[in-house]
Amino acid sequence: MRRTRILVVLLAFSAVLLALAPDAFASSSSGGQGWFGETNDTTITNAMFITIVFFPIVITVFSLIQWRLDKRKHARVDAAKRRAASADWRGGW
Protein backbone atom coordinates (compact mmCIF):
# COMPACT_ATOMS: atom_id res chain seq x y z
CA MET A 1 0.00 0.00 0.00
CA ARG A 2 2.69 2.45 1.02
CA ARG A 3 4.94 1.61 -1.94
CA THR A 4 2.06 2.11 -4.35
CA ARG A 5 1.25 5.50 -2.85
CA ILE A 6 4.87 6.64 -3.13
CA LEU A 7 5.04 5.44 -6.73
CA VAL A 8 1.85 7.32 -7.64
CA VAL A 9 3.13 10.52 -6.01
CA LEU A 10 6.47 10.28 -7.81
CA LEU A 11 4.78 9.67 -11.16
CA ALA A 12 2.44 12.62 -10.64
CA PHE A 13 5.35 14.85 -9.60
CA SER A 14 7.34 13.79 -12.68
CA ALA A 15 4.37 14.48 -14.95
CA VAL A 16 3.95 17.98 -13.49
CA LEU A 17 7.66 18.72 -13.93
CA LEU A 18 7.60 17.51 -17.52
CA ALA A 19 4.51 19.58 -18.26
CA LEU A 20 5.90 22.80 -16.77
CA ALA A 21 9.53 22.58 -17.97
CA PRO A 22 8.99 23.94 -21.52
CA ASP A 23 7.07 26.92 -20.16
CA ALA A 24 9.89 27.77 -17.76
CA PHE A 25 12.38 28.07 -20.61
CA ALA A 26 10.03 29.91 -22.95
CA SER A 27 9.00 32.60 -20.47
CA SER A 28 12.50 33.88 -19.86
CA SER A 29 12.47 37.68 -19.97
CA SER A 30 16.22 37.89 -20.61
CA GLY A 31 16.05 36.83 -24.24
CA GLY A 32 17.26 33.30 -23.64
CA GLN A 33 20.42 34.26 -21.78
CA GLY A 34 21.35 32.28 -18.71
CA TRP A 35 22.42 33.47 -15.28
CA PHE A 36 25.88 34.41 -16.53
CA GLY A 37 24.58 36.63 -19.31
CA GLU A 38 25.85 36.70 -22.84
CA THR A 39 28.70 34.25 -23.35
CA ASN A 40 31.27 33.60 -26.02
CA ASP A 41 33.46 30.63 -26.94
CA THR A 42 36.22 31.58 -24.52
CA THR A 43 33.85 31.66 -21.57
CA ILE A 44 32.40 28.25 -22.41
CA THR A 45 35.86 26.77 -23.00
CA ASN A 46 37.15 28.02 -19.66
CA ALA A 47 34.06 26.73 -17.86
CA MET A 48 34.54 23.29 -19.38
CA PHE A 49 38.24 23.25 -18.48
CA ILE A 50 37.25 24.03 -14.89
CA THR A 51 34.77 21.15 -15.05
CA ILE A 52 37.43 18.80 -16.42
CA VAL A 53 39.80 19.74 -13.58
CA PHE A 54 37.09 19.67 -10.89
CA PHE A 55 36.06 16.02 -11.21
CA PRO A 56 39.54 14.45 -10.93
CA ILE A 57 40.23 16.63 -7.90
CA VAL A 58 36.98 15.53 -6.25
CA ILE A 59 37.72 11.88 -7.03
CA THR A 60 41.23 12.22 -5.59
CA VAL A 61 40.02 13.91 -2.40
CA PHE A 62 37.28 11.34 -1.83
CA SER A 63 39.74 8.51 -2.52
CA LEU A 64 42.16 9.91 0.05
CA ILE A 65 39.36 10.21 2.60
CA GLN A 66 38.30 6.62 1.92
CA TRP A 67 41.92 5.43 2.21
CA ARG A 68 42.28 7.08 5.62
CA LEU A 69 38.99 5.60 6.85
CA ASP A 70 40.00 2.12 5.63
CA LYS A 71 43.39 2.51 7.32
CA ARG A 72 41.68 3.33 10.63
CA LYS A 73 39.25 0.42 10.22
CA HIS A 74 42.05 -2.07 9.55
CA ALA A 75 43.98 -0.74 12.54
CA ARG A 76 40.91 -1.30 14.77
CA VAL A 77 40.41 -4.81 13.42
CA ASP A 78 44.08 -5.69 13.91
CA ALA A 79 43.99 -4.33 17.48
CA ALA A 80 40.89 -6.40 18.21
CA LYS A 81 42.63 -9.52 16.87
CA ARG A 82 45.68 -8.82 19.04
CA ARG A 83 43.48 -8.33 22.11
CA ALA A 84 41.64 -11.58 21.38
CA ALA A 85 44.93 -13.47 21.00
CA SER A 86 46.39 -12.07 24.22
CA ALA A 87 45.87 -14.23 27.32
CA ASP A 88 45.57 -11.12 29.51
CA TRP A 89 42.31 -10.05 27.88
CA ARG A 90 40.56 -13.42 27.82
CA GLY A 91 39.51 -13.40 31.44
CA GLY A 92 38.71 -16.45 33.50
CA TRP A 93 40.96 -18.14 36.05
mmCIF file of N, CA, C and O in Angstrom:
data_model
loop_
_atom_site.group_PDB
_atom_site.id
_atom_site.type_symbol
_atom_site.label_atom_id
_atom_site.label_comp_id
_atom_site.label_asym_id
_atom_site.label_seq_id
_atom_site.Cartn_x
_atom_site.Cartn_y
_atom_site.Cartn_z
ATOM 1 N N MET A 1 0.832 -1.200 0.000
ATOM 2 C CA MET A 1 0.000 0.000 0.000
ATOM 3 C C MET A 1 0.872 1.258 0.000
ATOM 4 O O MET A 1 0.675 2.162 -0.782
ATOM 5 N N ARG A 2 1.847 1.265 0.896
ATOM 6 C CA ARG A 2 2.687 2.450 1.018
ATOM 7 C C ARG A 2 3.558 2.639 -0.226
ATOM 8 O O ARG A 2 3.761 3.743 -0.693
ATOM 9 N N ARG A 3 4.092 1.534 -0.756
ATOM 10 C CA ARG A 3 4.941 1.610 -1.936
ATOM 11 C C ARG A 3 4.144 2.117 -3.134
ATOM 12 O O ARG A 3 4.637 2.910 -3.935
ATOM 13 N N THR A 4 2.905 1.675 -3.252
ATOM 14 C CA THR A 4 2.057 2.115 -4.354
ATOM 15 C C THR A 4 1.776 3.610 -4.251
ATOM 16 O O THR A 4 1.813 4.324 -5.258
ATOM 17 N N ARG A 5 1.528 4.079 -3.051
ATOM 18 C CA ARG A 5 1.253 5.502 -2.854
ATOM 19 C C ARG A 5 2.467 6.352 -3.217
ATOM 20 O O ARG A 5 2.342 7.392 -3.875
ATOM 21 N N ILE A 6 3.657 5.901 -2.807
ATOM 22 C CA ILE A 6 4.874 6.644 -3.129
ATOM 23 C C ILE A 6 5.095 6.651 -4.636
ATOM 24 O O ILE A 6 5.467 7.682 -5.216
ATOM 25 N N LEU A 7 4.871 5.517 -5.289
ATOM 26 C CA LEU A 7 5.038 5.444 -6.729
ATOM 27 C C LEU A 7 4.079 6.376 -7.457
ATOM 28 O O LEU A 7 4.463 7.070 -8.402
ATOM 29 N N VAL A 8 2.837 6.436 -7.011
ATOM 30 C CA VAL A 8 1.851 7.321 -7.637
ATOM 31 C C VAL A 8 2.251 8.783 -7.459
ATOM 32 O O VAL A 8 2.168 9.586 -8.390
ATOM 33 N N VAL A 9 2.713 9.139 -6.266
ATOM 34 C CA VAL A 9 3.128 10.519 -6.008
ATOM 35 C C VAL A 9 4.336 10.887 -6.867
ATOM 36 O O VAL A 9 4.390 11.979 -7.449
ATOM 37 N N LEU A 10 5.304 9.992 -6.978
ATOM 38 C CA LEU A 10 6.475 10.276 -7.809
ATOM 39 C C LEU A 10 6.108 10.410 -9.281
ATOM 40 O O LEU A 10 6.638 11.288 -9.984
ATOM 41 N N LEU A 11 5.210 9.569 -9.763
ATOM 42 C CA LEU A 11 4.782 9.671 -11.159
ATOM 43 C C LEU A 11 4.029 10.976 -11.416
ATOM 44 O O LEU A 11 4.237 11.630 -12.439
ATOM 45 N N ALA A 12 3.170 11.369 -10.483
ATOM 46 C CA ALA A 12 2.439 12.624 -10.638
ATOM 47 C C ALA A 12 3.399 13.817 -10.602
ATOM 48 O O ALA A 12 3.272 14.751 -11.405
ATOM 49 N N PHE A 13 4.359 13.772 -9.700
ATOM 50 C CA PHE A 13 5.347 14.847 -9.604
ATOM 51 C C PHE A 13 6.167 14.938 -10.884
ATOM 52 O O PHE A 13 6.429 16.038 -11.395
ATOM 53 N N SER A 14 6.577 13.799 -11.428
ATOM 54 C CA SER A 14 7.337 13.785 -12.680
ATOM 55 C C SER A 14 6.511 14.340 -13.833
ATOM 56 O O SER A 14 7.021 15.084 -14.676
ATOM 57 N N ALA A 15 5.230 13.982 -13.879
ATOM 58 C CA ALA A 15 4.369 14.484 -14.947
ATOM 59 C C ALA A 15 4.221 16.001 -14.871
ATOM 60 O O ALA A 15 4.247 16.692 -15.893
ATOM 61 N N VAL A 16 4.074 16.525 -13.664
ATOM 62 C CA VAL A 16 3.948 17.977 -13.492
ATOM 63 C C VAL A 16 5.241 18.670 -13.917
ATOM 64 O O VAL A 16 5.213 19.706 -14.599
ATOM 65 N N LEU A 17 6.389 18.117 -13.526
ATOM 66 C CA LEU A 17 7.656 18.724 -13.928
ATOM 67 C C LEU A 17 7.828 18.709 -15.442
ATOM 68 O O LEU A 17 8.276 19.692 -16.031
ATOM 69 N N LEU A 18 7.480 17.593 -16.074
ATOM 70 C CA LEU A 18 7.600 17.512 -17.523
ATOM 71 C C LEU A 18 6.637 18.463 -18.227
ATOM 72 O O LEU A 18 6.953 19.008 -19.287
ATOM 73 N N ALA A 19 5.483 18.689 -17.643
ATOM 74 C CA ALA A 19 4.508 19.580 -18.262
ATOM 75 C C ALA A 19 4.915 21.052 -18.128
ATOM 76 O O ALA A 19 4.648 21.861 -19.012
ATOM 77 N N LEU A 20 5.575 21.393 -17.027
ATOM 78 C CA LEU A 20 5.903 22.799 -16.774
ATOM 79 C C LEU A 20 7.297 23.201 -17.258
ATOM 80 O O LEU A 20 7.597 24.390 -17.341
ATOM 81 N N ALA A 21 8.158 22.256 -17.574
ATOM 82 C CA ALA A 21 9.531 22.583 -17.968
ATOM 83 C C ALA A 21 9.609 23.417 -19.247
ATOM 84 O O ALA A 21 10.355 24.409 -19.283
ATOM 85 N N PRO A 22 8.875 23.099 -20.319
ATOM 86 C CA PRO A 22 8.989 23.937 -21.522
ATOM 87 C C PRO A 22 8.548 25.383 -21.282
ATOM 88 O O PRO A 22 9.129 26.313 -21.828
ATOM 89 N N ASP A 23 7.547 25.573 -20.454
ATOM 90 C CA ASP A 23 7.073 26.917 -20.155
ATOM 91 C C ASP A 23 8.122 27.717 -19.393
ATOM 92 O O ASP A 23 8.272 28.919 -19.595
ATOM 93 N N ALA A 24 8.868 27.072 -18.539
ATOM 94 C CA ALA A 24 9.892 27.774 -17.761
ATOM 95 C C ALA A 24 10.973 28.334 -18.676
ATOM 96 O O ALA A 24 11.461 29.437 -18.461
ATOM 97 N N PHE A 25 11.358 27.583 -19.699
ATOM 98 C CA PHE A 25 12.384 28.069 -20.605
ATOM 99 C C PHE A 25 11.839 29.117 -21.569
ATOM 100 O O PHE A 25 12.546 30.039 -21.952
ATOM 101 N N ALA A 26 10.596 28.997 -21.963
ATOM 102 C CA ALA A 26 10.030 29.914 -22.950
ATOM 103 C C ALA A 26 9.695 31.273 -22.350
ATOM 104 O O ALA A 26 9.654 32.266 -23.058
ATOM 105 N N SER A 27 9.438 31.340 -21.064
ATOM 106 C CA SER A 27 9.001 32.600 -20.473
ATOM 107 C C SER A 27 10.161 33.435 -19.932
ATOM 108 O O SER A 27 9.947 34.348 -19.155
ATOM 109 N N SER A 28 11.354 33.126 -20.331
ATOM 110 C CA SER A 28 12.505 33.883 -19.856
ATOM 111 C C SER A 28 12.451 35.309 -20.415
ATOM 112 O O SER A 28 12.338 35.529 -21.612
ATOM 113 N N SER A 29 12.545 36.284 -19.540
ATOM 114 C CA SER A 29 12.473 37.678 -19.975
ATOM 115 C C SER A 29 13.837 38.223 -20.402
ATOM 116 O O SER A 29 13.925 39.360 -20.835
ATOM 117 N N SER A 30 14.879 37.402 -20.278
ATOM 118 C CA SER A 30 16.217 37.889 -20.607
ATOM 119 C C SER A 30 16.642 37.525 -22.024
ATOM 120 O O SER A 30 17.829 37.576 -22.336
ATOM 121 N N GLY A 31 15.722 37.129 -22.851
ATOM 122 C CA GLY A 31 16.053 36.834 -24.236
ATOM 123 C C GLY A 31 16.794 35.522 -24.423
ATOM 124 O O GLY A 31 17.545 35.367 -25.380
ATOM 125 N N GLY A 32 16.615 34.601 -23.508
ATOM 126 C CA GLY A 32 17.260 33.304 -23.640
ATOM 127 C C GLY A 32 18.643 33.220 -23.032
ATOM 128 O O GLY A 32 19.287 32.182 -23.109
ATOM 129 N N GLN A 33 19.114 34.300 -22.430
ATOM 130 C CA GLN A 33 20.425 34.258 -21.785
ATOM 131 C C GLN A 33 20.284 33.602 -20.423
ATOM 132 O O GLN A 33 19.263 33.701 -19.761
ATOM 133 N N GLY A 34 21.362 32.945 -20.003
ATOM 134 C CA GLY A 34 21.354 32.283 -18.709
ATOM 135 C C GLY A 34 21.700 33.232 -17.580
ATOM 136 O O GLY A 34 21.639 34.460 -17.722
ATOM 137 N N TRP A 35 22.066 32.663 -16.449
ATOM 138 C CA TRP A 35 22.415 33.472 -15.284
ATOM 139 C C TRP A 35 23.679 34.278 -15.517
ATOM 140 O O TRP A 35 23.850 35.357 -14.961
ATOM 141 N N PHE A 36 24.593 33.761 -16.329
ATOM 142 C CA PHE A 36 25.883 34.413 -16.529
ATOM 143 C C PHE A 36 25.794 35.557 -17.533
ATOM 144 O O PHE A 36 26.683 36.389 -17.608
ATOM 145 N N GLY A 37 24.719 35.589 -18.299
ATOM 146 C CA GLY A 37 24.582 36.634 -19.305
ATOM 147 C C GLY A 37 25.051 36.140 -20.655
ATOM 148 O O GLY A 37 25.121 34.948 -20.921
ATOM 149 N N GLU A 38 25.398 37.065 -21.507
ATOM 150 C CA GLU A 38 25.851 36.702 -22.842
ATOM 151 C C GLU A 38 27.250 36.079 -22.753
ATOM 152 O O GLU A 38 28.134 36.608 -22.087
ATOM 153 N N THR A 39 27.423 34.947 -23.414
ATOM 154 C CA THR A 39 28.700 34.245 -23.353
ATOM 155 C C THR A 39 29.301 34.114 -24.746
ATOM 156 O O THR A 39 28.609 34.235 -25.755
ATOM 157 N N ASN A 40 30.588 33.852 -24.751
ATOM 158 C CA ASN A 40 31.272 33.602 -26.016
ATOM 159 C C ASN A 40 32.020 32.269 -25.903
ATOM 160 O O ASN A 40 31.941 31.580 -24.886
ATOM 161 N N ASP A 41 32.763 31.917 -26.933
ATOM 162 C CA ASP A 41 33.458 30.634 -26.944
ATOM 163 C C ASP A 41 34.511 30.532 -25.846
ATOM 164 O O ASP A 41 34.705 29.463 -25.259
ATOM 165 N N THR A 42 35.181 31.603 -25.551
ATOM 166 C CA THR A 42 36.218 31.583 -24.522
ATOM 167 C C THR A 42 35.617 31.290 -23.146
ATOM 168 O O THR A 42 36.187 30.510 -22.376
ATOM 169 N N THR A 43 34.502 31.887 -22.859
ATOM 170 C CA THR A 43 33.845 31.660 -21.570
ATOM 171 C C THR A 43 33.430 30.204 -21.424
ATOM 172 O O THR A 43 33.662 29.584 -20.379
ATOM 173 N N ILE A 44 32.838 29.644 -22.453
ATOM 174 C CA ILE A 44 32.403 28.250 -22.410
ATOM 175 C C ILE A 44 33.602 27.321 -22.300
ATOM 176 O O ILE A 44 33.590 26.359 -21.532
ATOM 177 N N THR A 45 34.665 27.605 -23.045
ATOM 178 C CA THR A 45 35.864 26.767 -22.998
ATOM 179 C C THR A 45 36.475 26.778 -21.609
ATOM 180 O O THR A 45 36.842 25.721 -21.067
ATOM 181 N N ASN A 46 36.590 27.937 -21.006
ATOM 182 C CA ASN A 46 37.153 28.024 -19.660
ATOM 183 C C ASN A 46 36.271 27.303 -18.639
ATOM 184 O O ASN A 46 36.786 26.636 -17.727
ATOM 185 N N ALA A 47 34.969 27.427 -18.770
ATOM 186 C CA ALA A 47 34.061 26.731 -17.860
ATOM 187 C C ALA A 47 34.216 25.216 -17.983
ATOM 188 O O ALA A 47 34.212 24.491 -16.986
ATOM 189 N N MET A 48 34.373 24.725 -19.189
ATOM 190 C CA MET A 48 34.541 23.289 -19.381
ATOM 191 C C MET A 48 35.904 22.804 -18.896
ATOM 192 O O MET A 48 36.020 21.691 -18.381
ATOM 193 N N PHE A 49 36.952 23.624 -19.039
ATOM 194 C CA PHE A 49 38.244 23.253 -18.475
ATOM 195 C C PHE A 49 38.170 23.163 -16.953
ATOM 196 O O PHE A 49 38.747 22.262 -16.341
ATOM 197 N N ILE A 50 37.446 24.085 -16.345
ATOM 198 C CA ILE A 50 37.253 24.033 -14.893
ATOM 199 C C ILE A 50 36.512 22.757 -14.513
ATOM 200 O O ILE A 50 36.844 22.093 -13.526
ATOM 201 N N THR A 51 35.519 22.379 -15.308
ATOM 202 C CA THR A 51 34.773 21.147 -15.048
ATOM 203 C C THR A 51 35.676 19.927 -15.178
ATOM 204 O O THR A 51 35.623 19.009 -14.358
ATOM 205 N N ILE A 52 36.515 19.916 -16.209
ATOM 206 C CA ILE A 52 37.431 18.798 -16.422
ATOM 207 C C ILE A 52 38.411 18.671 -15.256
ATOM 208 O O ILE A 52 38.761 17.561 -14.841
ATOM 209 N N VAL A 53 38.872 19.768 -14.707
ATOM 210 C CA VAL A 53 39.801 19.735 -13.584
ATOM 211 C C VAL A 53 39.075 19.393 -12.280
ATOM 212 O O VAL A 53 39.620 18.700 -11.412
ATOM 213 N N PHE A 54 37.829 19.837 -12.133
ATOM 214 C CA PHE A 54 37.089 19.665 -10.891
ATOM 215 C C PHE A 54 36.868 18.191 -10.554
ATOM 216 O O PHE A 54 37.093 17.765 -9.413
ATOM 217 N N PHE A 55 36.423 17.395 -11.520
ATOM 218 C CA PHE A 55 36.063 16.016 -11.213
ATOM 219 C C PHE A 55 37.252 15.153 -10.802
ATOM 220 O O PHE A 55 37.140 14.393 -9.831
ATOM 221 N N PRO A 56 38.409 15.219 -11.466
ATOM 222 C CA PRO A 56 39.543 14.445 -10.934
ATOM 223 C C PRO A 56 39.981 14.883 -9.539
ATOM 224 O O PRO A 56 40.394 14.053 -8.726
ATOM 225 N N ILE A 57 39.879 16.170 -9.247
ATOM 226 C CA ILE A 57 40.229 16.633 -7.903
ATOM 227 C C ILE A 57 39.261 16.066 -6.874
ATOM 228 O O ILE A 57 39.680 15.598 -5.806
ATOM 229 N N VAL A 58 37.970 16.085 -7.181
ATOM 230 C CA VAL A 58 36.978 15.531 -6.254
ATOM 231 C C VAL A 58 37.209 14.039 -6.053
ATOM 232 O O VAL A 58 37.162 13.537 -4.923
ATOM 233 N N ILE A 59 37.470 13.309 -7.138
ATOM 234 C CA ILE A 59 37.720 11.877 -7.030
ATOM 235 C C ILE A 59 38.965 11.607 -6.187
ATOM 236 O O ILE A 59 38.976 10.702 -5.344
ATOM 237 N N THR A 60 40.011 12.403 -6.377
ATOM 238 C CA THR A 60 41.233 12.221 -5.593
ATOM 239 C C THR A 60 40.995 12.499 -4.121
ATOM 240 O O THR A 60 41.438 11.724 -3.255
ATOM 241 N N VAL A 61 40.295 13.572 -3.817
ATOM 242 C CA VAL A 61 40.024 13.915 -2.405
ATOM 243 C C VAL A 61 39.171 12.835 -1.748
ATOM 244 O O VAL A 61 39.480 12.385 -0.632
ATOM 245 N N PHE A 62 38.122 12.390 -2.417
ATOM 246 C CA PHE A 62 37.281 11.343 -1.834
ATOM 247 C C PHE A 62 38.042 10.025 -1.692
ATOM 248 O O PHE A 62 37.832 9.288 -0.726
ATOM 249 N N SER A 63 38.934 9.722 -2.629
ATOM 250 C CA SER A 63 39.744 8.507 -2.521
ATOM 251 C C SER A 63 40.689 8.589 -1.329
ATOM 252 O O SER A 63 40.893 7.599 -0.617
ATOM 253 N N LEU A 64 41.279 9.747 -1.111
ATOM 254 C CA LEU A 64 42.159 9.914 0.047
ATOM 255 C C LEU A 64 41.385 9.785 1.360
ATOM 256 O O LEU A 64 41.877 9.169 2.318
ATOM 257 N N ILE A 65 40.200 10.343 1.402
ATOM 258 C CA ILE A 65 39.362 10.211 2.602
ATOM 259 C C ILE A 65 39.021 8.746 2.842
ATOM 260 O O ILE A 65 39.115 8.243 3.969
ATOM 261 N N GLN A 66 38.638 8.037 1.783
ATOM 262 C CA GLN A 66 38.304 6.618 1.918
ATOM 263 C C GLN A 66 39.517 5.802 2.349
ATOM 264 O O GLN A 66 39.401 4.894 3.164
ATOM 265 N N TRP A 67 40.692 6.132 1.830
ATOM 266 C CA TRP A 67 41.916 5.432 2.211
ATOM 267 C C TRP A 67 42.203 5.604 3.697
ATOM 268 O O TRP A 67 42.555 4.642 4.387
ATOM 269 N N ARG A 68 42.045 6.836 4.191
ATOM 270 C CA ARG A 68 42.279 7.084 5.624
ATOM 271 C C ARG A 68 41.272 6.333 6.485
ATOM 272 O O ARG A 68 41.629 5.768 7.519
ATOM 273 N N LEU A 69 40.006 6.316 6.075
ATOM 274 C CA LEU A 69 38.993 5.597 6.852
ATOM 275 C C LEU A 69 39.260 4.096 6.844
ATOM 276 O O LEU A 69 39.107 3.426 7.873
ATOM 277 N N ASP A 70 39.675 3.540 5.698
ATOM 278 C CA ASP A 70 40.004 2.124 5.634
ATOM 279 C C ASP A 70 41.219 1.802 6.492
ATOM 280 O O ASP A 70 41.279 0.751 7.136
ATOM 281 N N LYS A 71 42.197 2.697 6.508
ATOM 282 C CA LYS A 71 43.386 2.506 7.315
ATOM 283 C C LYS A 71 43.025 2.455 8.796
ATOM 284 O O LYS A 71 43.510 1.590 9.536
ATOM 285 N N ARG A 72 42.132 3.348 9.237
ATOM 286 C CA ARG A 72 41.678 3.335 10.627
ATOM 287 C C ARG A 72 40.899 2.068 10.944
ATOM 288 O O ARG A 72 41.052 1.479 12.016
ATOM 289 N N LYS A 73 40.047 1.631 9.993
ATOM 290 C CA LYS A 73 39.250 0.423 10.217
ATOM 291 C C LYS A 73 40.149 -0.796 10.363
ATOM 292 O O LYS A 73 39.953 -1.623 11.262
ATOM 293 N N HIS A 74 41.144 -0.916 9.483
ATOM 294 C CA HIS A 74 42.047 -2.065 9.553
ATOM 295 C C HIS A 74 42.876 -2.029 10.832
ATOM 296 O O HIS A 74 43.162 -3.090 11.410
ATOM 297 N N ALA A 75 43.236 -0.851 11.280
ATOM 298 C CA ALA A 75 43.977 -0.737 12.540
ATOM 299 C C ALA A 75 43.110 -1.203 13.711
ATOM 300 O O ALA A 75 43.598 -1.905 14.615
ATOM 301 N N ARG A 76 41.824 -0.842 13.707
ATOM 302 C CA ARG A 76 40.914 -1.296 14.769
ATOM 303 C C ARG A 76 40.738 -2.808 14.743
ATOM 304 O O ARG A 76 40.737 -3.461 15.786
ATOM 305 N N VAL A 77 40.586 -3.364 13.538
ATOM 306 C CA VAL A 77 40.406 -4.813 13.419
ATOM 307 C C VAL A 77 41.661 -5.544 13.878
ATOM 308 O O VAL A 77 41.575 -6.551 14.601
ATOM 309 N N ASP A 78 42.826 -5.058 13.489
ATOM 310 C CA ASP A 78 44.075 -5.689 13.910
ATOM 311 C C ASP A 78 44.255 -5.607 15.423
ATOM 312 O O ASP A 78 44.714 -6.565 16.049
ATOM 313 N N ALA A 79 43.891 -4.470 16.021
ATOM 314 C CA ALA A 79 43.992 -4.329 17.476
ATOM 315 C C ALA A 79 43.030 -5.290 18.176
ATOM 316 O O ALA A 79 43.376 -5.887 19.203
ATOM 317 N N ALA A 80 41.837 -5.461 17.618
ATOM 318 C CA ALA A 80 40.885 -6.402 18.213
ATOM 319 C C ALA A 80 41.404 -7.835 18.117
ATOM 320 O O ALA A 80 41.243 -8.633 19.055
ATOM 321 N N LYS A 81 42.045 -8.180 17.006
ATOM 322 C CA LYS A 81 42.629 -9.518 16.867
ATOM 323 C C LYS A 81 43.767 -9.736 17.871
ATOM 324 O O LYS A 81 43.889 -10.808 18.469
ATOM 325 N N ARG A 82 44.597 -8.707 18.065
ATOM 326 C CA ARG A 82 45.678 -8.824 19.036
ATOM 327 C C ARG A 82 45.137 -8.969 20.455
ATOM 328 O O ARG A 82 45.671 -9.735 21.251
ATOM 329 N N ARG A 83 44.084 -8.212 20.781
ATOM 330 C CA ARG A 83 43.480 -8.334 22.106
ATOM 331 C C ARG A 83 42.880 -9.715 22.306
ATOM 332 O O ARG A 83 42.961 -10.283 23.390
ATOM 333 N N ALA A 84 42.255 -10.258 21.264
ATOM 334 C CA ALA A 84 41.645 -11.582 21.379
ATOM 335 C C ALA A 84 42.707 -12.666 21.525
ATOM 336 O O ALA A 84 42.471 -13.683 22.185
ATOM 337 N N ALA A 85 43.867 -12.464 20.923
ATOM 338 C CA ALA A 85 44.929 -13.468 21.005
ATOM 339 C C ALA A 85 45.703 -13.385 22.311
ATOM 340 O O ALA A 85 46.333 -14.357 22.718
ATOM 341 N N SER A 86 45.646 -12.257 22.978
ATOM 342 C CA SER A 86 46.390 -12.071 24.217
ATOM 343 C C SER A 86 45.685 -12.783 25.362
ATOM 344 O O SER A 86 44.475 -12.682 25.526
ATOM 345 N N ALA A 87 46.445 -13.490 26.185
ATOM 346 C CA ALA A 87 45.871 -14.227 27.316
ATOM 347 C C ALA A 87 45.389 -13.268 28.396
ATOM 348 O O ALA A 87 44.518 -13.630 29.200
ATOM 349 N N ASP A 88 45.950 -12.081 28.466
ATOM 350 C CA ASP A 88 45.574 -11.122 29.513
ATOM 351 C C ASP A 88 44.139 -10.646 29.344
ATOM 352 O O ASP A 88 43.471 -10.276 30.311
ATOM 353 N N TRP A 89 43.629 -10.618 28.131
ATOM 354 C CA TRP A 89 42.308 -10.054 27.875
ATOM 355 C C TRP A 89 41.209 -11.110 27.799
ATOM 356 O O TRP A 89 40.056 -10.783 27.635
ATOM 357 N N ARG A 90 41.569 -12.374 27.940
ATOM 358 C CA ARG A 90 40.555 -13.421 27.819
ATOM 359 C C ARG A 90 39.707 -13.563 29.072
ATOM 360 O O ARG A 90 38.567 -13.980 28.999
ATOM 361 N N GLY A 91 40.255 -13.269 30.192
ATOM 362 C CA GLY A 91 39.506 -13.404 31.443
ATOM 363 C C GLY A 91 39.545 -14.839 31.952
ATOM 364 O O GLY A 91 40.248 -15.689 31.451
ATOM 365 N N GLY A 92 38.738 -15.099 32.919
ATOM 366 C CA GLY A 92 38.709 -16.450 33.501
ATOM 367 C C GLY A 92 39.767 -16.611 34.578
ATOM 368 O O GLY A 92 40.357 -15.667 35.054
ATOM 369 N N TRP A 93 40.007 -17.850 34.982
ATOM 370 C CA TRP A 93 40.956 -18.142 36.051
ATOM 371 C C TRP A 93 42.297 -18.247 35.464
ATOM 372 O O TRP A 93 43.214 -18.725 35.517
#
